[in-house]
PDB file of N, CA, C and O in Angstrom:
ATOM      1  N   UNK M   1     103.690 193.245 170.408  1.00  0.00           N
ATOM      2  CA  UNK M   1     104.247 192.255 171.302  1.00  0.00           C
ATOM      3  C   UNK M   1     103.127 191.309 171.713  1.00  0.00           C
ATOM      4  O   UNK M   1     102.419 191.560 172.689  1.00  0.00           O
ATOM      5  N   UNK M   2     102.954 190.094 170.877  1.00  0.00           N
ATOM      6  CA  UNK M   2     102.302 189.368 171.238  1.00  0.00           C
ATOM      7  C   UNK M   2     101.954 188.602 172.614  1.00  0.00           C
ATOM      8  O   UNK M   2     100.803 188.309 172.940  1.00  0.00           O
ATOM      9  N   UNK M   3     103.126 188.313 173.391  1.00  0.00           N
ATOM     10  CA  UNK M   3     103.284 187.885 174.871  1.00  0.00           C
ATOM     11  C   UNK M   3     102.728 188.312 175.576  1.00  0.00           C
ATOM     12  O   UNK M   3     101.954 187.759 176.356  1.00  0.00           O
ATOM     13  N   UNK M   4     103.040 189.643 175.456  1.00  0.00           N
ATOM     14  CA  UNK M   4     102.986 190.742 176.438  1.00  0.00           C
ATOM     15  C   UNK M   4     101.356 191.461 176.517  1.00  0.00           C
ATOM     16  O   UNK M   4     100.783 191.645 177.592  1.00  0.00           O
ATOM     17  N   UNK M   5     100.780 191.803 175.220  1.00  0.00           N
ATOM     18  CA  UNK M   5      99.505 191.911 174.434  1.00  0.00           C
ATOM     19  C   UNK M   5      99.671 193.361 174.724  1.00  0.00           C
ATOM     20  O   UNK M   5      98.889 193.941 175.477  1.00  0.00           O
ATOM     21  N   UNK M   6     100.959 194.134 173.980  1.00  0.00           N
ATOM     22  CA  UNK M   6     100.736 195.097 174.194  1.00  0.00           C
ATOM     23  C   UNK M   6     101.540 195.855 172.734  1.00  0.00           C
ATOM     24  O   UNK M   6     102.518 195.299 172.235  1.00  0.00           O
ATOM     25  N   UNK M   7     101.068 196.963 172.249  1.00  0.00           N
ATOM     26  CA  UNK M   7     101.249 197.437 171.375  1.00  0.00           C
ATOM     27  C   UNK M   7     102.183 198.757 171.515  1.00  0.00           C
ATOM     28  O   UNK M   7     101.771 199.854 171.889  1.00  0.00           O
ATOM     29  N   UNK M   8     103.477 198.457 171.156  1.00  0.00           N
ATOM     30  CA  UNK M   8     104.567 200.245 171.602  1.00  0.00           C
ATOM     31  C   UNK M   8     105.115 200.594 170.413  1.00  0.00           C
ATOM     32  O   UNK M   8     105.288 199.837 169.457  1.00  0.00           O
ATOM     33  N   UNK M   9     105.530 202.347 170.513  1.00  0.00           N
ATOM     34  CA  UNK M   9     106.043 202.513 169.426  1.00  0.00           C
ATOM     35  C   UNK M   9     106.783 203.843 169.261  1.00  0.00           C
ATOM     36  O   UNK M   9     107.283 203.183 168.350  1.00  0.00           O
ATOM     37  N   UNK M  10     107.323 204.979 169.225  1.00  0.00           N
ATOM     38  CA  UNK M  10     108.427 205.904 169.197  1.00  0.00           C
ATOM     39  C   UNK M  10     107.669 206.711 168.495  1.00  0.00           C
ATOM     40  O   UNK M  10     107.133 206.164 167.531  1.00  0.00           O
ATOM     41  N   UNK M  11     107.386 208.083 168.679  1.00  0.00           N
ATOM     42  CA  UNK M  11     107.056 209.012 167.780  1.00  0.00           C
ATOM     43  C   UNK M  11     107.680 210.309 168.099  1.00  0.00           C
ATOM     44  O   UNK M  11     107.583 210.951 169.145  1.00  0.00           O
ATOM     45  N   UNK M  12     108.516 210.664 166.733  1.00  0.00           N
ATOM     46  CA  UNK M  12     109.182 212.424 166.491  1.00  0.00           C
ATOM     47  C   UNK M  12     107.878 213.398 166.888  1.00  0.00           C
ATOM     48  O   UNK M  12     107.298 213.682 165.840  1.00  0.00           O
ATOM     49  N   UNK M  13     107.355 213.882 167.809  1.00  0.00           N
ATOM     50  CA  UNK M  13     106.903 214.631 167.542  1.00  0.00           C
ATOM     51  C   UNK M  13     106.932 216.889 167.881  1.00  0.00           C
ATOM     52  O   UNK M  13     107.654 217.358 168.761  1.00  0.00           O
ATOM     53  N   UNK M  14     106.191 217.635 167.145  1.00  0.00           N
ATOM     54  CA  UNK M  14     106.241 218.733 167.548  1.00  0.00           C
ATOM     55  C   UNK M  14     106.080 219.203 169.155  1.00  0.00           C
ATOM     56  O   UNK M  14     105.061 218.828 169.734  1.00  0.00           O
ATOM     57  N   UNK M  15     107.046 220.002 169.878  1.00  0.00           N
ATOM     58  CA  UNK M  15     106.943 220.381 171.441  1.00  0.00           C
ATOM     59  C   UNK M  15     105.341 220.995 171.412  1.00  0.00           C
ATOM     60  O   UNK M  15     104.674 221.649 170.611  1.00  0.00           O
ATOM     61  N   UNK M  16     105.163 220.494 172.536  1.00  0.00           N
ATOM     62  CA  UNK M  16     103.399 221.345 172.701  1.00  0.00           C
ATOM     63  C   UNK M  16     102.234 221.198 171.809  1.00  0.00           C
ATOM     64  O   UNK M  16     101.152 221.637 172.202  1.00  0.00           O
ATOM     65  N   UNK M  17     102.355 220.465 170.313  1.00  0.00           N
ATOM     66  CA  UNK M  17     101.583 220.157 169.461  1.00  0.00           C
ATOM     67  C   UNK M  17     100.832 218.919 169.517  1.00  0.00           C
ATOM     68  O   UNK M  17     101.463 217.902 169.229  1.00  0.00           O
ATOM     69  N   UNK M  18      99.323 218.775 169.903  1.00  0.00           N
ATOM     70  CA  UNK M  18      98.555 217.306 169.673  1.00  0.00           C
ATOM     71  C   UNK M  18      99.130 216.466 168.993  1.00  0.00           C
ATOM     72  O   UNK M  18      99.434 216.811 167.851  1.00  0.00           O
ATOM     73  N   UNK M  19      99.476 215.091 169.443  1.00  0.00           N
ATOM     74  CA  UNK M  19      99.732 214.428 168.802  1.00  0.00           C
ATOM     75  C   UNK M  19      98.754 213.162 168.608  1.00  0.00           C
ATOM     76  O   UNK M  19      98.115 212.960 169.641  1.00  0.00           O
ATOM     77  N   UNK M  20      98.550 212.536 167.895  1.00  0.00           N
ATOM     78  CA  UNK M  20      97.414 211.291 167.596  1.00  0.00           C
ATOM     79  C   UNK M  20      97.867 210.051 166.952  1.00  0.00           C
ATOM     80  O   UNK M  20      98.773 209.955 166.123  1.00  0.00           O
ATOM     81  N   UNK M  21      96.945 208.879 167.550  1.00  0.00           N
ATOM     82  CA  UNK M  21      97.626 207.629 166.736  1.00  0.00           C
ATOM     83  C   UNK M  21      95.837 207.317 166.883  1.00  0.00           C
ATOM     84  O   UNK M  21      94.893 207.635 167.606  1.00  0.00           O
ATOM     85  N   UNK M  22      96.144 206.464 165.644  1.00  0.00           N
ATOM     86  CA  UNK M  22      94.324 205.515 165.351  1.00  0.00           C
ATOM     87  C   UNK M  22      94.778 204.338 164.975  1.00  0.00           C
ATOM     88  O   UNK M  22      95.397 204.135 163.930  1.00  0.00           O
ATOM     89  N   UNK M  23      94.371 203.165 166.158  1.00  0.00           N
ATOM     90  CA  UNK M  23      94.218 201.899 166.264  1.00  0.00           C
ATOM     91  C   UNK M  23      93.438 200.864 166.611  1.00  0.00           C
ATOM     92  O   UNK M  23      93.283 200.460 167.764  1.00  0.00           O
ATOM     93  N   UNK M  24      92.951 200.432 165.660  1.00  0.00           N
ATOM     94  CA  UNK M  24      92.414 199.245 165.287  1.00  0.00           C
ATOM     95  C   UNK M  24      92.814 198.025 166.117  1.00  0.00           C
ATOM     96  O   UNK M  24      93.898 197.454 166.238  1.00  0.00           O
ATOM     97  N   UNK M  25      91.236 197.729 166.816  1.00  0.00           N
ATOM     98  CA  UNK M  25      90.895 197.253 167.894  1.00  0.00           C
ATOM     99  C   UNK M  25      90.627 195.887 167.686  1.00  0.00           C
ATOM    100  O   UNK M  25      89.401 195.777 167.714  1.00  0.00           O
ATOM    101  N   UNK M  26      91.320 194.431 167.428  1.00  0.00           N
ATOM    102  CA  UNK M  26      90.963 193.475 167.023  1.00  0.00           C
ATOM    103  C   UNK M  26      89.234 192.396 168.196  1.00  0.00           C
ATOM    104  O   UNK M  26      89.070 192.000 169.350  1.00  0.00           O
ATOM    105  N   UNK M  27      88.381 192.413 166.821  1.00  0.00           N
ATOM    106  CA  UNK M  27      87.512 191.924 168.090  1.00  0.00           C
ATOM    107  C   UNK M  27      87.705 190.709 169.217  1.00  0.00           C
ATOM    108  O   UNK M  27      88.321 189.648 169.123  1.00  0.00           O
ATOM    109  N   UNK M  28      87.065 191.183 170.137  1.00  0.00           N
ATOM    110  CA  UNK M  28      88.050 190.101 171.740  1.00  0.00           C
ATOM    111  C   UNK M  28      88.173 190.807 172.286  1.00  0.00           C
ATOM    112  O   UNK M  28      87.660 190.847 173.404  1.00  0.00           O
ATOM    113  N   UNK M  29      89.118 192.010 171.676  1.00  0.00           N
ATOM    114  CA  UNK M  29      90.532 192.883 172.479  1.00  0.00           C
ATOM    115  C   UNK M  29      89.777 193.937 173.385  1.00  0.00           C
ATOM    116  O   UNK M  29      88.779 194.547 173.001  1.00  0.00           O
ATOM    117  N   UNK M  30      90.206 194.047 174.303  1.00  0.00           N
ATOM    118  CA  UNK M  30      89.995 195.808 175.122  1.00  0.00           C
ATOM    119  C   UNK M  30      91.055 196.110 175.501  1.00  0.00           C
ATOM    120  O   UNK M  30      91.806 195.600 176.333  1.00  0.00           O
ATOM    121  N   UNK M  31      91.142 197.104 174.779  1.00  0.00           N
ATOM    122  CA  UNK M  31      92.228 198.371 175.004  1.00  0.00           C
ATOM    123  C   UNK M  31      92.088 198.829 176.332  1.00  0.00           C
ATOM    124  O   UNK M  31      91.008 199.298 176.689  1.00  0.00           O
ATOM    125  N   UNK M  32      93.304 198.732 177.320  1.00  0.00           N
ATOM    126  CA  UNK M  32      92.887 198.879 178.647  1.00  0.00           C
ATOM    127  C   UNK M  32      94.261 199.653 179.530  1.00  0.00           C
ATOM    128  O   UNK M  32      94.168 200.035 180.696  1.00  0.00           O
ATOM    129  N   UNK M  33      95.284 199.748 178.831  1.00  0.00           N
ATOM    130  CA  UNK M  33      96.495 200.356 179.083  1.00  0.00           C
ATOM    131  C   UNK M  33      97.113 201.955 178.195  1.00  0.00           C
ATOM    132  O   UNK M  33      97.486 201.875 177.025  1.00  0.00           O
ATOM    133  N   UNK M  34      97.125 202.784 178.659  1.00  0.00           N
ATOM    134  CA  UNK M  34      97.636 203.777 177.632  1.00  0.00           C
ATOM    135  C   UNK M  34      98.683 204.562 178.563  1.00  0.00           C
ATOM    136  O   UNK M  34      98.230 205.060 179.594  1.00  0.00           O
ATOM    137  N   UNK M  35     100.139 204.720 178.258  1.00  0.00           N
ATOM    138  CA  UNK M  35     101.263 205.474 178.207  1.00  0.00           C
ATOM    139  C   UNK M  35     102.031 205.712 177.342  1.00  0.00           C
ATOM    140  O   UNK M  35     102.386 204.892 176.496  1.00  0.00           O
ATOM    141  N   UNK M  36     102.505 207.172 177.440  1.00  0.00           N
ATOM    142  CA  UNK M  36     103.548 208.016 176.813  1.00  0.00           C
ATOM    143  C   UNK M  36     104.534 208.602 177.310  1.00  0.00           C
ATOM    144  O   UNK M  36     104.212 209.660 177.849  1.00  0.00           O
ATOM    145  N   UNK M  37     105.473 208.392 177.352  1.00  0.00           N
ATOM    146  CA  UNK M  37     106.529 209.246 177.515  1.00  0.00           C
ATOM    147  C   UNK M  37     107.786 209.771 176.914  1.00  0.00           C
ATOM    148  O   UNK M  37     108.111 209.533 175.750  1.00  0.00           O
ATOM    149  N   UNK M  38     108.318 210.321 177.546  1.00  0.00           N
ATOM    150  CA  UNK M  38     109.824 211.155 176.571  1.00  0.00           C
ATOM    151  C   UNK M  38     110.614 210.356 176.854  1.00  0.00           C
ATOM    152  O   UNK M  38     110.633 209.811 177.957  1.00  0.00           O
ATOM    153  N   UNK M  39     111.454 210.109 175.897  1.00  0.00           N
ATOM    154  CA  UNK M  39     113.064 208.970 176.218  1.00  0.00           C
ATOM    155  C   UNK M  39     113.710 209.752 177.441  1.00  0.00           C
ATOM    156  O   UNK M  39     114.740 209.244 177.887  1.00  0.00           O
ATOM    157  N   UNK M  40     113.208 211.029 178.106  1.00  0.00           N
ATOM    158  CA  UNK M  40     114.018 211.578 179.337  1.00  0.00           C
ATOM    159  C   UNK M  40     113.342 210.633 180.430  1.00  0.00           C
ATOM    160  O   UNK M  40     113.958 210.398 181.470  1.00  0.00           O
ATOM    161  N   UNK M  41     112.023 210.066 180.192  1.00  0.00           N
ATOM    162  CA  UNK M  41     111.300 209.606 181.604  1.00  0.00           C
ATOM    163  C   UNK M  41     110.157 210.451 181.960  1.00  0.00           C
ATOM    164  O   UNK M  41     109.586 210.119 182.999  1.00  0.00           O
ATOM    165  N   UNK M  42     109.493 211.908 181.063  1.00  0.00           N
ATOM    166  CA  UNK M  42     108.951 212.336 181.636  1.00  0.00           C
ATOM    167  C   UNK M  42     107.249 212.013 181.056  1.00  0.00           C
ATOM    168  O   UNK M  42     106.557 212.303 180.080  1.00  0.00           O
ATOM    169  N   UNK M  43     107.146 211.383 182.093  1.00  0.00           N
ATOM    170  CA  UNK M  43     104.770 210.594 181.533  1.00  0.00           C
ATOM    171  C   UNK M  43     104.598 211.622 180.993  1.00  0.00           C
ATOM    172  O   UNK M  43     105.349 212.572 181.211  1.00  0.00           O
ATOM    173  N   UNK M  44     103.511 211.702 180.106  1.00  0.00           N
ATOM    174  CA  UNK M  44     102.782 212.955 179.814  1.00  0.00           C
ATOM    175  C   UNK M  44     101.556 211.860 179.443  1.00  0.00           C
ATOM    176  O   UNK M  44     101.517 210.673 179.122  1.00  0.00           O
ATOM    177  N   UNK M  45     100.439 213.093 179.703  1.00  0.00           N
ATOM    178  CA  UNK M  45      98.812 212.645 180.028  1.00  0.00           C
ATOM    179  C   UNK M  45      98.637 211.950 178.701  1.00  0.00           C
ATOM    180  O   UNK M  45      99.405 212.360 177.831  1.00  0.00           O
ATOM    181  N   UNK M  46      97.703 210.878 178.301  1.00  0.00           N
ATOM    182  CA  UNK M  46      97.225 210.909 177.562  1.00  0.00           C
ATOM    183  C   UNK M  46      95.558 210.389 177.822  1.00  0.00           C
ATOM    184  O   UNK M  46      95.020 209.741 178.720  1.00  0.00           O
ATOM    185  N   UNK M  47      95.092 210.989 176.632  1.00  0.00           N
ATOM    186  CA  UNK M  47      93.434 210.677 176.421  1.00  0.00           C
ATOM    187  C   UNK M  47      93.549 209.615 175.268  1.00  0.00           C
ATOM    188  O   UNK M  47      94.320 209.332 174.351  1.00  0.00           O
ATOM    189  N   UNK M  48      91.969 209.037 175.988  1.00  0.00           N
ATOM    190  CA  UNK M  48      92.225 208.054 174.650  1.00  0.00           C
ATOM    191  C   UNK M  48      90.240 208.225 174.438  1.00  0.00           C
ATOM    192  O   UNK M  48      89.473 208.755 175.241  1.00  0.00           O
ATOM    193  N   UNK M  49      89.882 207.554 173.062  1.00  0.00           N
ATOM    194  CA  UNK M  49      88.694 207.221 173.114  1.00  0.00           C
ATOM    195  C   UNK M  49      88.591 206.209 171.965  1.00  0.00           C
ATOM    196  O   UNK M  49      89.324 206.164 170.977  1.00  0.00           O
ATOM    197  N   UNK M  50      87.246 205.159 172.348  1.00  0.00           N
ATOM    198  CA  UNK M  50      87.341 204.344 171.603  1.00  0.00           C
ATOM    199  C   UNK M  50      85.617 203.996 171.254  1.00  0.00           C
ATOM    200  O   UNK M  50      84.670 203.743 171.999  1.00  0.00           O
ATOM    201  N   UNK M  51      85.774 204.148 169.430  1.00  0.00           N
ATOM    202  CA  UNK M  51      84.410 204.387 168.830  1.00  0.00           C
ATOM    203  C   UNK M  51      84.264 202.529 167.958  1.00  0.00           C
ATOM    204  O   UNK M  51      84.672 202.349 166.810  1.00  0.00           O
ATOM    205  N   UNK M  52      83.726 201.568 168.677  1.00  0.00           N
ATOM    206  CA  UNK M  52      83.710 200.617 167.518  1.00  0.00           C
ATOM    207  C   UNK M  52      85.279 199.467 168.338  1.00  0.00           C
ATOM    208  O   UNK M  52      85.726 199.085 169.419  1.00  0.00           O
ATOM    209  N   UNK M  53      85.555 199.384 166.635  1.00  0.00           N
ATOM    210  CA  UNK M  53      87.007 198.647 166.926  1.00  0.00           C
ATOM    211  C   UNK M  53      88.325 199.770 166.432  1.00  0.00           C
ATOM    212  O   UNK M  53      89.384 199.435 165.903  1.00  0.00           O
ATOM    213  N   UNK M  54      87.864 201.220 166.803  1.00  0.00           N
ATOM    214  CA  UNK M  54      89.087 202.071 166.510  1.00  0.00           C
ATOM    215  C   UNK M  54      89.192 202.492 167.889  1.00  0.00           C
ATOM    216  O   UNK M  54      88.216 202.526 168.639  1.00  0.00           O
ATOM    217  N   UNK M  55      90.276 202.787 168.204  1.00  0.00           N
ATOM    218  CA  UNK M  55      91.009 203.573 169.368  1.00  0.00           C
ATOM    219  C   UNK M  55      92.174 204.417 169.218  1.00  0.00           C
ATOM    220  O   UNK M  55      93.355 204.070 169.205  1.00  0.00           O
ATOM    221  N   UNK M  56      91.506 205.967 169.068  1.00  0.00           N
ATOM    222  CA  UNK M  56      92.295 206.933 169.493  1.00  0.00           C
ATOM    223  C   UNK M  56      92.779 207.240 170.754  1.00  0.00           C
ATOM    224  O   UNK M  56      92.212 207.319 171.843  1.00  0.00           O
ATOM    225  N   UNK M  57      94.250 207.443 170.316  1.00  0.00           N
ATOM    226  CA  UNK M  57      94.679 208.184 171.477  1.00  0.00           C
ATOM    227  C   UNK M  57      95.475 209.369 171.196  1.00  0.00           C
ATOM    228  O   UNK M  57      96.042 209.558 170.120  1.00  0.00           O
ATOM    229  N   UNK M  58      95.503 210.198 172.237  1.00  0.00           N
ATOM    230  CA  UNK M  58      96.137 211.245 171.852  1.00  0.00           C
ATOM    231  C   UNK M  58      97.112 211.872 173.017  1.00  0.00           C
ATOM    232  O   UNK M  58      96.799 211.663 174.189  1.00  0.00           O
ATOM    233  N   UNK M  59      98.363 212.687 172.696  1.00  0.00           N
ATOM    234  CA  UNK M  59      98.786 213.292 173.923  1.00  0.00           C
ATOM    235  C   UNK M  59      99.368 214.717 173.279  1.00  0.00           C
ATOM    236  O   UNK M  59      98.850 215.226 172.285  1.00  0.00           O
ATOM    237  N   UNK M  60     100.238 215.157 173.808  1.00  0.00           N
ATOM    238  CA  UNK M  60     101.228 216.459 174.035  1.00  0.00           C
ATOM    239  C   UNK M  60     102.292 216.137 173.073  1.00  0.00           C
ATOM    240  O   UNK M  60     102.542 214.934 173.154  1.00  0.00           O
ATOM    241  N   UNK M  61     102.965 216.687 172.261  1.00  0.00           N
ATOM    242  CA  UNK M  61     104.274 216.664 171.555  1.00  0.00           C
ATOM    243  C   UNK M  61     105.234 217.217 172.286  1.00  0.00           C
ATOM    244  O   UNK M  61     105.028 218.251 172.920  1.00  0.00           O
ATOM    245  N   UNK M  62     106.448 216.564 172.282  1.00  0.00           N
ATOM    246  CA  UNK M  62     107.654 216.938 173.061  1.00  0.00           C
ATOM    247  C   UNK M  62     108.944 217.317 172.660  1.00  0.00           C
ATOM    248  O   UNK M  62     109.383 216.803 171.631  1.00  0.00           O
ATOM    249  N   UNK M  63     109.874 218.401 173.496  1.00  0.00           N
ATOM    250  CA  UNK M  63     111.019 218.282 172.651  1.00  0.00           C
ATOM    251  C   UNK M  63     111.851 216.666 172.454  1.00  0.00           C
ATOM    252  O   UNK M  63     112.759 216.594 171.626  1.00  0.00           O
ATOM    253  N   UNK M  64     111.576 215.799 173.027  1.00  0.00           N
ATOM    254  CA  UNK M  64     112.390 214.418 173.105  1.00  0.00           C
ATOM    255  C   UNK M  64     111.365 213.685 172.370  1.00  0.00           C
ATOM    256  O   UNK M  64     110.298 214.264 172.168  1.00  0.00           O
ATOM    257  N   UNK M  65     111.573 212.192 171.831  1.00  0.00           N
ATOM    258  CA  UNK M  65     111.128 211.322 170.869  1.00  0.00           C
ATOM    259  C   UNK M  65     110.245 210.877 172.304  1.00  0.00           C
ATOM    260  O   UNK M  65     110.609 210.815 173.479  1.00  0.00           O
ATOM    261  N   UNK M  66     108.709 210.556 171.532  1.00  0.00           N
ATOM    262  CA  UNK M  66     108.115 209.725 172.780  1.00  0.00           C
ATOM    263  C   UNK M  66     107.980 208.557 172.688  1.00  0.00           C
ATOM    264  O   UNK M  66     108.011 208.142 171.530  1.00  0.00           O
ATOM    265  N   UNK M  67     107.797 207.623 173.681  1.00  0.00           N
ATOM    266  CA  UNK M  67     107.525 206.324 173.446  1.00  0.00           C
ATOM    267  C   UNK M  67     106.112 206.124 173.899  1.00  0.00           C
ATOM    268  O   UNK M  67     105.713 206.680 174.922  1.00  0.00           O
ATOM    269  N   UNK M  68     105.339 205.353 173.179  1.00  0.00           N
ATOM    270  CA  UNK M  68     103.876 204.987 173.771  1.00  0.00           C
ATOM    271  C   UNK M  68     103.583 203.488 173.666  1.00  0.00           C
ATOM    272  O   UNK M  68     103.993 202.640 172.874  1.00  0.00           O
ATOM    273  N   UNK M  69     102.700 203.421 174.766  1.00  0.00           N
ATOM    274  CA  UNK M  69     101.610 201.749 174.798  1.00  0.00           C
ATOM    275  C   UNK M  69     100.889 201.915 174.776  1.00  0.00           C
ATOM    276  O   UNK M  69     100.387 203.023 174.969  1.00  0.00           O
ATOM    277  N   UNK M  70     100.214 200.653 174.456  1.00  0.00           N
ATOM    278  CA  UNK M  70      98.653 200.503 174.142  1.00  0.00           C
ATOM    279  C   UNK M  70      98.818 199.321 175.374  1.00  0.00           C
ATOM    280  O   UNK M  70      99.911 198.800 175.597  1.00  0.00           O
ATOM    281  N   UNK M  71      97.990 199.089 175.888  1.00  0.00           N
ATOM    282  CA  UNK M  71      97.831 197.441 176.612  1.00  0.00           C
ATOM    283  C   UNK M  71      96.646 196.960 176.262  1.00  0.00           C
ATOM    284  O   UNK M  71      95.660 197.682 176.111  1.00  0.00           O
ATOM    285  N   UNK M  72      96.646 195.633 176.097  1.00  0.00           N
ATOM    286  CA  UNK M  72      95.560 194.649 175.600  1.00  0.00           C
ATOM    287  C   UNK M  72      94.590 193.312 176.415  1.00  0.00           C
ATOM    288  O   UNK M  72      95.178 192.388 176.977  1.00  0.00           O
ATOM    289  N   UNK M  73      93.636 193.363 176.384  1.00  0.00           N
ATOM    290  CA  UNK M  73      93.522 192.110 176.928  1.00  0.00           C
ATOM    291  C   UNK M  73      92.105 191.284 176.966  1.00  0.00           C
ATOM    292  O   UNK M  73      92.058 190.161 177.468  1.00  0.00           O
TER     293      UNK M  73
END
């Protein structure tokens, strides 16, 4: 979402199992926003770290599909 400068996206994942995304950090950008949650509403923590122009993040796998952001700016 260019407007917005923020990057979202839906992931199936395993209940209780790490889950990870690796994104590529355009130079300018700082990654400065990170949420996840279950299509029920429920946040779950996430960590993030960022080596260069990559940015991991990572959280919890859930029984529900999660949705996550990145924020940009």
């Amino acid at each position: 979402n260019d407007a917005a400068a923020k990057l979202t996206g839906e992931a199936e994942t395993v209940a209780g199992e790490p889950y990870g995304l690796w994104i590529h950090i355009p130079r300018g950008m700082t990654a400065t926003r990170f949420r996840a949650a279950t299509k029920g509403g429920a946040e779950l923590p996430v960590d993030h770290q960022v080596a260069g122009e990559l940015l991991t993040i990572s959280f919890s796998g859930a029984a529900q599909p999660v949705e996550w952001q990145v924020g940009f700016h």
